[in-house]
Amino acid sequence: MHFYNEAKRLLNGQEVKPSITNLQGLGVVYTCACVCGKDRLGFILLGQMAEQVRHMMKFPDSIVAKADNQTENTARAVFLTIIGISSLLPEPPALPYKE
């Protein structure tokens, strides 16, 4: 329970902006909430994760552009984070349509 409380405190201290670490943190807090039987909180966190995944799928280049010389590793981290979090979602978010 200590880890859950600490992670929740840190997430509440930040604006929930789309980033790799925030999305991973939400995934961990969501998993802890579900294991502890806090289904309502889990449902709220699931919505936040879905929004962040959608944003990261639409704008992955904006996150990778901030990585300087680690662009390849950051692009891979974004991809793996999206895949990992999407496996927690009941229905995977739709891929963005590129014209």
CSV table of C-alpha atoms in Angstrom, one decimal:
chain,number,residue,atom,x,y,z
A,1,MET,CA,0.0,0.0,0.0
A,2,HIS,CA,2.9,2.3,0.6
A,3,PHE,CA,4.1,2.2,-3.0
A,4,TYR,CA,0.5,2.9,-4.2
A,5,ASN,CA,0.1,5.9,-1.9
A,6,GLU,CA,3.5,7.3,-3.0
A,7,ALA,CA,2.9,6.8,-6.7
A,8,LYS,CA,-0.6,8.4,-6.4
A,9,ARG,CA,0.9,11.4,-4.5
A,10,LEU,CA,3.5,12.0,-7.2
A,11,LEU,CA,0.9,11.7,-10.0
A,12,ASN,CA,-1.4,14.1,-8.2
A,13,GLY,CA,1.4,16.6,-7.9
A,14,GLN,CA,1.9,16.7,-11.6
A,15,GLU,CA,-0.5,17.9,-14.3
A,16,VAL,CA,-1.4,14.7,-16.1
A,17,LYS,CA,0.4,15.6,-19.3
A,18,PRO,CA,1.2,13.0,-21.9
A,19,SER,CA,4.7,11.6,-21.2
A,20,ILE,CA,6.2,8.2,-21.1
A,21,THR,CA,6.8,8.3,-17.3
A,22,ASN,CA,3.3,9.6,-16.5
A,23,LEU,CA,1.7,6.9,-18.7
A,24,GLN,CA,3.8,4.2,-17.1
A,25,GLY,CA,3.0,5.5,-13.6
A,26,LEU,CA,-0.7,5.6,-14.4
A,27,GLY,CA,-0.4,2.0,-15.5
A,28,VAL,CA,1.2,0.9,-12.3
A,29,VAL,CA,-1.3,2.8,-10.1
A,30,TYR,CA,-4.1,1.3,-12.2
A,31,THR,CA,-2.8,-2.2,-11.6
A,32,CYS,CA,-2.4,-1.6,-7.9
A,33,ALA,CA,-5.9,-0.1,-7.7
A,34,CYS,CA,-7.5,-3.1,-9.4
A,35,VAL,CA,-5.6,-5.6,-7.2
A,36,CYS,CA,-6.7,-3.7,-4.1
A,37,GLY,CA,-10.3,-3.7,-5.2
A,38,LYS,CA,-10.6,0.0,-6.0
A,39,ASP,CA,-12.5,-0.5,-9.2
A,40,ARG,CA,-14.0,3.0,-9.4
A,41,LEU,CA,-10.5,4.6,-9.1
A,42,GLY,CA,-9.3,2.0,-11.7
A,43,PHE,CA,-12.0,3.1,-14.1
A,44,ILE,CA,-11.0,6.8,-13.8
A,45,LEU,CA,-7.3,5.9,-14.3
A,46,LEU,CA,-8.2,3.8,-17.3
A,47,GLY,CA,-9.8,6.8,-18.9
A,48,GLN,CA,-6.7,8.9,-18.2
A,49,MET,CA,-4.5,6.2,-19.7
A,50,ALA,CA,-6.6,5.9,-22.8
A,51,GLU,CA,-6.4,9.7,-23.4
A,52,GLN,CA,-2.7,9.7,-23.0
A,53,VAL,CA,-2.3,6.7,-25.3
A,54,ARG,CA,-4.4,8.5,-27.9
A,55,HIS,CA,-2.3,11.6,-27.6
A,56,MET,CA,1.0,9.7,-27.8
A,57,MET,CA,-0.3,7.8,-30.9
A,58,LYS,CA,-1.2,11.1,-32.6
A,59,PHE,CA,1.9,13.0,-31.8
A,60,PRO,CA,4.8,10.6,-31.2
A,61,ASP,CA,7.2,12.8,-33.0
A,62,SER,CA,6.8,15.7,-30.5
A,63,ILE,CA,8.0,13.4,-27.7
A,64,VAL,CA,10.9,12.0,-29.8
A,65,ALA,CA,12.0,15.5,-30.9
A,66,LYS,CA,12.8,16.4,-27.3
A,67,ALA,CA,15.2,13.4,-26.9
A,68,ASP,CA,18.2,15.1,-28.6
A,69,ASN,CA,20.7,12.3,-29.3
A,70,GLN,CA,18.5,9.5,-28.0
A,71,THR,CA,15.8,9.7,-30.7
A,72,GLU,CA,16.0,6.0,-31.6
A,73,ASN,CA,15.8,4.8,-28.0
A,74,THR,CA,13.0,7.2,-27.2
A,75,ALA,CA,11.0,6.2,-30.3
A,76,ARG,CA,11.3,2.6,-29.2
A,77,ALA,CA,10.3,3.5,-25.6
A,78,VAL,CA,7.2,5.4,-26.9
A,79,PHE,CA,6.2,2.4,-29.0
A,80,LEU,CA,6.7,-0.2,-26.3
A,81,THR,CA,4.9,2.0,-23.7
A,82,ILE,CA,1.9,2.4,-26.0
A,83,ILE,CA,1.8,-1.4,-26.7
A,84,GLY,CA,2.2,-2.2,-23.0
A,85,ILE,CA,-0.5,0.2,-21.8
A,86,SER,CA,-2.8,-0.8,-24.6
A,87,SER,CA,-2.8,-4.3,-23.4
A,88,LEU,CA,-4.4,-3.1,-20.2
A,89,LEU,CA,-7.2,-1.3,-22.0
A,90,PRO,CA,-10.4,-3.3,-22.6
A,91,GLU,CA,-10.4,-2.1,-26.2
A,92,PRO,CA,-7.2,-0.8,-27.9
A,93,PRO,CA,-7.4,2.8,-29.1
A,94,ALA,CA,-7.9,3.2,-32.8
A,95,LEU,CA,-4.7,4.0,-34.8
A,96,PRO,CA,-4.6,7.5,-36.1
A,97,TYR,CA,-5.4,7.8,-39.8
A,98,LYS,CA,-2.7,9.4,-41.9
A,99,GLU,CA,-3.6,10.9,-45.2
